[in-house]
């Protein structure tokens, strides 16, 4: 499955009303660690597409949503289930750590 790029205006549809678990990536083009985890998120999106949507939001182009969720550093990853925020991680994570984190929240 492809990664979904959301905006402040499509956030509710893409994240809060999603039918699957959502991992939301707050990122920016100038952020090196954000770029690093991009390929990890793409892999996870492909491997877990039946249970998980990977959604990205560019904080430079969309400032309302990061402000609403108190994002102070990037990359910030948030997991939503049934429209509710259930966990947050800040910083770049290796793939194994990210998969363990996701798996711990879906079991």
mmCIF file of N, CA and C in Angstrom:
data_model
loop_
_atom_site.group_PDB
_atom_site.id
_atom_site.type_symbol
_atom_site.label_atom_id
_atom_site.label_comp_id
_atom_site.label_asym_id
_atom_site.label_seq_id
_atom_site.Cartn_x
_atom_site.Cartn_y
_atom_site.Cartn_z
ATOM 1 N N UNK A 1 0.846 -1.184 0.000
ATOM 2 C CA UNK A 1 0.000 0.000 0.000
ATOM 3 C C UNK A 1 0.884 1.238 0.000
ATOM 4 N N UNK A 2 0.449 2.240 -0.674
ATOM 5 C CA UNK A 2 1.194 3.494 -0.728
ATOM 6 C C UNK A 2 1.012 4.278 0.565
ATOM 7 N N UNK A 3 1.993 5.078 0.863
ATOM 8 C CA UNK A 3 1.898 5.973 2.000
ATOM 9 C C UNK A 3 0.932 7.093 1.642
ATOM 10 N N UNK A 4 0.101 7.474 2.581
ATOM 11 C CA UNK A 4 -0.887 8.527 2.377
ATOM 12 C C UNK A 4 -0.288 9.850 2.858
ATOM 13 N N UNK A 5 -0.341 10.860 2.031
ATOM 14 C CA UNK A 5 0.067 12.206 2.435
ATOM 15 C C UNK A 5 -1.186 12.974 2.807
ATOM 16 N N UNK A 6 -1.233 13.440 4.050
ATOM 17 C CA UNK A 6 -2.414 14.154 4.514
ATOM 18 C C UNK A 6 -2.092 15.629 4.687
ATOM 19 N N UNK A 7 -3.147 16.413 4.877
ATOM 20 C CA UNK A 7 -3.040 17.852 5.113
ATOM 21 C C UNK A 7 -3.917 18.198 6.307
ATOM 22 N N UNK A 8 -3.821 19.452 6.747
ATOM 23 C CA UNK A 8 -4.705 19.875 7.835
ATOM 24 C C UNK A 8 -6.167 19.643 7.463
ATOM 25 N N UNK A 9 -6.514 19.889 6.208
ATOM 26 C CA UNK A 9 -7.916 19.766 5.796
ATOM 27 C C UNK A 9 -8.366 18.316 5.582
ATOM 28 N N UNK A 10 -7.452 17.412 5.261
ATOM 29 C CA UNK A 10 -7.859 16.010 5.050
ATOM 30 C C UNK A 10 -7.513 15.105 6.241
ATOM 31 N N UNK A 11 -6.952 15.688 7.300
ATOM 32 C CA UNK A 11 -6.509 14.922 8.462
ATOM 33 C C UNK A 11 -7.641 14.087 9.078
ATOM 34 N N UNK A 12 -8.786 14.689 9.256
ATOM 35 C CA UNK A 12 -9.905 13.967 9.879
ATOM 36 C C UNK A 12 -10.258 12.713 9.078
ATOM 37 N N UNK A 13 -10.370 12.858 7.762
ATOM 38 C CA UNK A 13 -10.710 11.715 6.906
ATOM 39 C C UNK A 13 -9.587 10.681 6.892
ATOM 40 N N UNK A 14 -8.349 11.128 6.736
ATOM 41 C CA UNK A 14 -7.212 10.217 6.570
ATOM 42 C C UNK A 14 -6.774 9.532 7.857
ATOM 43 N N UNK A 15 -6.963 10.189 8.990
ATOM 44 C CA UNK A 15 -6.459 9.649 10.257
ATOM 45 C C UNK A 15 -7.594 9.325 11.228
ATOM 46 N N UNK A 16 -8.392 10.308 11.565
ATOM 47 C CA UNK A 16 -9.398 10.114 12.613
ATOM 48 C C UNK A 16 -10.533 9.184 12.193
ATOM 49 N N UNK A 17 -10.838 9.134 10.908
ATOM 50 C CA UNK A 17 -11.922 8.266 10.429
ATOM 51 C C UNK A 17 -11.405 7.035 9.692
ATOM 52 N N UNK A 18 -10.119 6.770 9.803
ATOM 53 C CA UNK A 18 -9.530 5.604 9.129
ATOM 54 C C UNK A 18 -10.090 4.315 9.727
ATOM 55 N N UNK A 19 -10.235 3.335 8.879
ATOM 56 C CA UNK A 19 -10.773 2.037 9.302
ATOM 57 C C UNK A 19 -9.693 1.167 9.951
ATOM 58 N N UNK A 20 -8.432 1.466 9.671
ATOM 59 C CA UNK A 20 -7.310 0.683 10.188
ATOM 60 C C UNK A 20 -6.563 1.480 11.254
ATOM 61 N N UNK A 21 -5.626 0.813 11.889
ATOM 62 C CA UNK A 21 -4.661 1.486 12.741
ATOM 63 C C UNK A 21 -3.873 2.450 11.859
ATOM 64 N N UNK A 22 -3.520 3.631 12.376
ATOM 65 C CA UNK A 22 -2.779 4.626 11.596
ATOM 66 C C UNK A 22 -1.501 4.991 12.339
ATOM 67 N N UNK A 23 -0.382 4.945 11.627
ATOM 68 C CA UNK A 23 0.850 5.535 12.143
ATOM 69 C C UNK A 23 1.046 6.838 11.375
ATOM 70 N N UNK A 24 1.066 7.941 12.119
ATOM 71 C CA UNK A 24 1.168 9.271 11.536
ATOM 72 C C UNK A 24 2.575 9.799 11.741
ATOM 73 N N UNK A 25 3.207 10.205 10.657
ATOM 74 C CA UNK A 25 4.576 10.714 10.662
ATOM 75 C C UNK A 25 4.558 12.219 10.416
ATOM 76 N N UNK A 26 4.941 12.988 11.449
ATOM 77 C CA UNK A 26 5.125 14.421 11.291
ATOM 78 C C UNK A 26 6.553 14.630 10.798
ATOM 79 N N UNK A 27 6.729 15.284 9.647
ATOM 80 C CA UNK A 27 8.041 15.383 9.032
ATOM 81 C C UNK A 27 8.194 16.708 8.283
ATOM 82 N N UNK A 28 9.417 16.959 7.792
ATOM 83 C CA UNK A 28 9.709 18.102 6.921
ATOM 84 C C UNK A 28 10.818 17.702 5.959
ATOM 85 N N UNK A 29 10.845 18.349 4.806
ATOM 86 C CA UNK A 29 11.825 18.010 3.773
ATOM 87 C C UNK A 29 13.266 18.253 4.209
ATOM 88 N N UNK A 30 13.502 19.197 5.091
ATOM 89 C CA UNK A 30 14.846 19.558 5.535
ATOM 90 C C UNK A 30 15.349 18.688 6.690
ATOM 91 N N UNK A 31 14.534 17.782 7.174
ATOM 92 C CA UNK A 31 14.849 16.974 8.354
ATOM 93 C C UNK A 31 15.520 15.655 7.946
ATOM 94 N N UNK A 32 16.813 15.538 8.218
ATOM 95 C CA UNK A 32 17.563 14.326 7.864
ATOM 96 C C UNK A 32 16.986 13.056 8.464
ATOM 97 N N UNK A 33 16.736 13.013 9.789
ATOM 98 C CA UNK A 33 16.157 11.804 10.382
ATOM 99 C C UNK A 33 14.779 11.451 9.798
ATOM 100 N N UNK A 34 14.016 12.476 9.395
ATOM 101 C CA UNK A 34 12.706 12.222 8.771
ATOM 102 C C UNK A 34 12.880 11.472 7.455
ATOM 103 N N UNK A 35 13.875 11.886 6.687
ATOM 104 C CA UNK A 35 14.156 11.240 5.408
ATOM 105 C C UNK A 35 14.603 9.797 5.648
ATOM 106 N N UNK A 36 15.437 9.597 6.686
ATOM 107 C CA UNK A 36 15.934 8.251 7.009
ATOM 108 C C UNK A 36 14.793 7.285 7.296
ATOM 109 N N UNK A 37 13.826 7.708 8.097
ATOM 110 C CA UNK A 37 12.758 6.761 8.450
ATOM 111 C C UNK A 37 11.716 6.620 7.354
ATOM 112 N N UNK A 38 11.798 7.473 6.328
ATOM 113 C CA UNK A 38 10.850 7.371 5.223
ATOM 114 C C UNK A 38 10.858 5.999 4.569
ATOM 115 N N UNK A 39 12.041 5.435 4.337
ATOM 116 C CA UNK A 39 12.116 4.108 3.709
ATOM 117 C C UNK A 39 11.627 3.022 4.658
ATOM 118 N N UNK A 40 11.868 3.206 5.953
ATOM 119 C CA UNK A 40 11.371 2.247 6.954
ATOM 120 C C UNK A 40 9.843 2.256 6.954
ATOM 121 N N UNK A 41 9.269 3.443 6.929
ATOM 122 C CA UNK A 41 7.807 3.545 6.913
ATOM 123 C C UNK A 41 7.220 2.959 5.631
ATOM 124 N N UNK A 42 7.917 3.129 4.521
ATOM 125 C CA UNK A 42 7.450 2.540 3.262
ATOM 126 C C UNK A 42 7.435 1.017 3.366
ATOM 127 N N UNK A 43 8.500 0.434 3.923
ATOM 128 C CA UNK A 43 8.555 -1.019 4.129
ATOM 129 C C UNK A 43 7.419 -1.488 5.026
ATOM 130 N N UNK A 44 7.223 -0.791 6.127
ATOM 131 C CA UNK A 44 6.162 -1.166 7.076
ATOM 132 C C UNK A 44 4.795 -1.047 6.411
ATOM 133 N N UNK A 45 4.616 -0.002 5.621
ATOM 134 C CA UNK A 45 3.353 0.172 4.902
ATOM 135 C C UNK A 45 3.073 -1.025 4.001
ATOM 136 N N UNK A 46 4.105 -1.506 3.299
ATOM 137 C CA UNK A 46 3.944 -2.663 2.419
ATOM 138 C C UNK A 46 3.715 -3.948 3.198
ATOM 139 N N UNK A 47 4.424 -4.119 4.296
ATOM 140 C CA UNK A 47 4.356 -5.362 5.069
ATOM 141 C C UNK A 47 3.089 -5.478 5.913
ATOM 142 N N UNK A 48 2.553 -4.370 6.349
ATOM 143 C CA UNK A 48 1.416 -4.400 7.270
ATOM 144 C C UNK A 48 0.178 -3.705 6.695
ATOM 145 N N UNK A 49 0.078 -3.673 5.387
ATOM 146 C CA UNK A 49 -1.005 -2.922 4.739
ATOM 147 C C UNK A 49 -2.400 -3.421 5.109
ATOM 148 N N UNK A 50 -2.509 -4.680 5.496
ATOM 149 C CA UNK A 50 -3.839 -5.202 5.846
ATOM 150 C C UNK A 50 -4.349 -4.678 7.179
ATOM 151 N N UNK A 51 -3.456 -4.204 8.049
ATOM 152 C CA UNK A 51 -3.878 -3.756 9.383
ATOM 153 C C UNK A 51 -3.506 -2.311 9.701
ATOM 154 N N UNK A 52 -2.716 -1.678 8.821
ATOM 155 C CA UNK A 52 -2.128 -0.392 9.166
ATOM 156 C C UNK A 52 -2.055 0.531 7.960
ATOM 157 N N UNK A 53 -2.417 1.801 8.178
ATOM 158 C CA UNK A 53 -2.175 2.846 7.188
ATOM 159 C C UNK A 53 -1.015 3.700 7.685
ATOM 160 N N UNK A 54 -0.074 4.001 6.813
ATOM 161 C CA UNK A 54 1.013 4.928 7.130
ATOM 162 C C UNK A 54 0.651 6.257 6.482
ATOM 163 N N UNK A 55 0.575 7.291 7.327
ATOM 164 C CA UNK A 55 0.161 8.618 6.881
ATOM 165 C C UNK A 55 1.254 9.611 7.269
ATOM 166 N N UNK A 56 1.601 10.495 6.334
ATOM 167 C CA UNK A 56 2.631 11.514 6.583
ATOM 168 C C UNK A 56 2.003 12.899 6.474
ATOM 169 N N UNK A 57 2.486 13.815 7.340
ATOM 170 C CA UNK A 57 2.047 15.204 7.252
ATOM 171 C C UNK A 57 3.268 16.111 7.345
ATOM 172 N N UNK A 58 3.428 16.955 6.342
ATOM 173 C CA UNK A 58 4.539 17.890 6.276
ATOM 174 C C UNK A 58 4.220 19.068 7.198
ATOM 175 N N UNK A 59 5.053 19.272 8.231
ATOM 176 C CA UNK A 59 4.751 20.309 9.230
ATOM 177 C C UNK A 59 4.974 21.721 8.703
ATOM 178 N N UNK A 60 5.761 21.889 7.658
ATOM 179 C CA UNK A 60 5.964 23.221 7.087
ATOM 180 C C UNK A 60 4.741 23.663 6.287
ATOM 181 N N UNK A 61 4.093 22.724 5.641
ATOM 182 C CA UNK A 61 2.936 23.040 4.807
ATOM 183 C C UNK A 61 1.618 22.958 5.575
ATOM 184 N N UNK A 62 1.634 22.295 6.722
ATOM 185 C CA UNK A 62 0.429 22.079 7.526
ATOM 186 C C UNK A 62 0.788 22.314 8.989
ATOM 187 N N UNK A 63 0.444 23.479 9.509
ATOM 188 C CA UNK A 63 0.876 23.835 10.855
ATOM 189 C C UNK A 63 -0.201 23.646 11.923
ATOM 190 N N UNK A 64 -1.442 23.542 11.515
ATOM 191 C CA UNK A 64 -2.539 23.408 12.478
ATOM 192 C C UNK A 64 -2.494 22.067 13.213
ATOM 193 N N UNK A 65 -2.343 20.979 12.485
ATOM 194 C CA UNK A 65 -2.365 19.643 13.107
ATOM 195 C C UNK A 65 -1.190 19.430 14.056
ATOM 196 N N UNK A 66 0.053 19.759 13.677
ATOM 197 C CA UNK A 66 1.158 19.602 14.626
ATOM 198 C C UNK A 66 0.943 20.430 15.904
ATOM 199 N N UNK A 67 0.419 21.627 15.744
ATOM 200 C CA UNK A 67 0.145 22.479 16.914
ATOM 201 C C UNK A 67 -0.913 21.832 17.811
ATOM 202 N N UNK A 68 -1.956 21.293 17.195
ATOM 203 C CA UNK A 68 -3.036 20.658 17.961
ATOM 204 C C UNK A 68 -2.526 19.486 18.794
ATOM 205 N N UNK A 69 -1.561 18.732 18.243
ATOM 206 C CA UNK A 69 -1.044 17.553 18.937
ATOM 207 C C UNK A 69 0.269 17.822 19.684
ATOM 208 N N UNK A 70 0.672 19.078 19.784
ATOM 209 C CA UNK A 70 1.833 19.443 20.583
ATOM 210 C C UNK A 70 3.165 18.939 20.061
ATOM 211 N N UNK A 71 3.293 18.842 18.751
ATOM 212 C CA UNK A 71 4.540 18.364 18.164
ATOM 213 C C UNK A 71 5.611 19.441 18.337
ATOM 214 N N UNK A 72 6.722 19.061 19.000
ATOM 215 C CA UNK A 72 7.802 20.014 19.270
ATOM 216 C C UNK A 72 9.090 19.635 18.549
ATOM 217 N N UNK A 73 9.203 18.402 18.111
ATOM 218 C CA UNK A 73 10.380 17.936 17.390
ATOM 219 C C UNK A 73 9.960 16.928 16.339
ATOM 220 N N UNK A 74 10.793 16.805 15.311
ATOM 221 C CA UNK A 74 10.491 15.831 14.262
ATOM 222 C C UNK A 74 11.721 14.974 14.003
ATOM 223 N N UNK A 75 11.520 13.767 13.562
ATOM 224 C CA UNK A 75 10.225 13.135 13.289
ATOM 225 C C UNK A 75 9.487 12.792 14.585
ATOM 226 N N UNK A 76 8.189 12.984 14.555
ATOM 227 C CA UNK A 76 7.298 12.525 15.621
ATOM 228 C C UNK A 76 6.338 11.534 14.983
ATOM 229 N N UNK A 77 6.227 10.373 15.593
ATOM 230 C CA UNK A 77 5.324 9.326 15.119
ATOM 231 C C UNK A 77 4.213 9.135 16.142
ATOM 232 N N UNK A 78 2.987 9.124 15.678
ATOM 233 C CA UNK A 78 1.830 8.897 16.545
ATOM 234 C C UNK A 78 1.008 7.762 15.973
ATOM 235 N N UNK A 79 0.497 6.934 16.857
ATOM 236 C CA UNK A 79 -0.376 5.850 16.421
ATOM 237 C C UNK A 79 -1.796 6.151 16.895
ATOM 238 N N UNK A 80 -2.716 6.071 15.941
ATOM 239 C CA UNK A 80 -4.137 6.308 16.198
ATOM 240 C C UNK A 80 -4.911 5.019 15.959
ATOM 241 N N UNK A 81 -5.884 4.778 16.821
ATOM 242 C CA UNK A 81 -6.787 3.636 16.660
ATOM 243 C C UNK A 81 -8.200 4.146 16.894
ATOM 244 N N UNK A 82 -9.065 3.907 15.944
ATOM 245 C CA UNK A 82 -10.460 4.359 16.019
ATOM 246 C C UNK A 82 -10.554 5.850 16.331
ATOM 247 N N UNK A 83 -9.672 6.636 15.719
ATOM 248 C CA UNK A 83 -9.712 8.080 15.879
ATOM 249 C C UNK A 83 -9.060 8.620 17.140
ATOM 250 N N UNK A 84 -8.538 7.739 17.972
ATOM 251 C CA UNK A 84 -7.923 8.157 19.227
ATOM 252 C C UNK A 84 -6.416 7.961 19.177
ATOM 253 N N UNK A 85 -5.678 8.941 19.673
ATOM 254 C CA UNK A 85 -4.233 8.827 19.795
ATOM 255 C C UNK A 85 -3.925 7.833 20.907
ATOM 256 N N UNK A 86 -3.144 6.776 20.584
ATOM 257 C CA UNK A 86 -2.841 5.776 21.608
ATOM 258 C C UNK A 86 -1.379 5.748 22.021
ATOM 259 N N UNK A 87 -0.467 6.285 21.196
ATOM 260 C CA UNK A 87 0.935 6.330 21.598
ATOM 261 C C UNK A 87 1.719 7.253 20.674
ATOM 262 N N UNK A 88 2.855 7.739 21.199
ATOM 263 C CA UNK A 88 3.717 8.669 20.476
ATOM 264 C C UNK A 88 5.179 8.314 20.700
ATOM 265 N N UNK A 89 5.974 8.458 19.664
ATOM 266 C CA UNK A 89 7.437 8.324 19.746
ATOM 267 C C UNK A 89 8.038 9.516 19.010
ATOM 268 N N UNK A 90 9.111 10.058 19.575
ATOM 269 C CA UNK A 90 9.801 11.179 18.947
ATOM 270 C C UNK A 90 11.204 10.732 18.588
ATOM 271 N N UNK A 91 11.620 11.049 17.367
ATOM 272 C CA UNK A 91 12.958 10.707 16.908
ATOM 273 C C UNK A 91 12.940 9.558 15.927
ATOM 274 N N UNK A 92 14.080 9.366 15.299
ATOM 275 C CA UNK A 92 14.232 8.303 14.317
ATOM 276 C C UNK A 92 14.367 6.960 15.027
ATOM 277 N N UNK A 93 13.635 5.977 14.562
ATOM 278 C CA UNK A 93 13.678 4.638 15.147
ATOM 279 C C UNK A 93 14.146 3.635 14.100
ATOM 280 N N UNK A 94 14.954 2.651 14.515
ATOM 281 C CA UNK A 94 15.282 1.582 13.575
ATOM 282 C C UNK A 94 14.028 0.750 13.282
ATOM 283 N N UNK A 95 14.036 0.075 12.151
ATOM 284 C CA UNK A 95 12.862 -0.686 11.726
ATOM 285 C C UNK A 95 12.427 -1.704 12.773
ATOM 286 N N UNK A 96 13.362 -2.446 13.346
ATOM 287 C CA UNK A 96 12.980 -3.475 14.324
ATOM 288 C C UNK A 96 12.256 -2.859 15.514
ATOM 289 N N UNK A 97 12.736 -1.714 15.984
ATOM 290 C CA UNK A 97 12.098 -1.039 17.111
ATOM 291 C C UNK A 97 10.707 -0.545 16.731
ATOM 292 N N UNK A 98 10.582 0.000 15.526
ATOM 293 C CA UNK A 98 9.289 0.504 15.082
ATOM 294 C C UNK A 98 8.273 -0.633 14.939
ATOM 295 N N UNK A 99 8.704 -1.749 14.372
ATOM 296 C CA UNK A 99 7.804 -2.903 14.208
ATOM 297 C C UNK A 99 7.403 -3.452 15.576
ATOM 298 N N UNK A 100 8.334 -3.553 16.510
ATOM 299 C CA UNK A 100 8.004 -4.024 17.861
ATOM 300 C C UNK A 100 6.996 -3.082 18.532
ATOM 301 N N UNK A 101 7.188 -1.776 18.358
ATOM 302 C CA UNK A 101 6.290 -0.782 18.922
ATOM 303 C C UNK A 101 4.880 -0.953 18.348
ATOM 304 N N UNK A 102 4.779 -1.064 17.042
ATOM 305 C CA UNK A 102 3.481 -1.233 16.389
ATOM 306 C C UNK A 102 2.833 -2.533 16.845
ATOM 307 N N UNK A 103 3.595 -3.629 16.811
ATOM 308 C CA UNK A 103 3.057 -4.934 17.211
ATOM 309 C C UNK A 103 2.556 -4.928 18.650
ATOM 310 N N UNK A 104 3.244 -4.204 19.532
ATOM 311 C CA UNK A 104 2.825 -4.155 20.947
ATOM 312 C C UNK A 104 1.489 -3.460 21.115
ATOM 313 N N UNK A 105 1.139 -2.600 20.174
ATOM 314 C CA UNK A 105 -0.108 -1.839 20.265
ATOM 315 C C UNK A 105 -1.277 -2.518 19.555
ATOM 316 N N UNK A 106 -0.991 -3.511 18.737
ATOM 317 C CA UNK A 106 -2.085 -4.175 18.020
ATOM 318 C C UNK A 106 -2.424 -5.537 18.598
ATOM 319 N N UNK A 107 -1.627 -5.986 19.541
ATOM 320 C CA UNK A 107 -1.901 -7.317 20.113
ATOM 321 C C UNK A 107 -2.763 -7.240 21.340
#
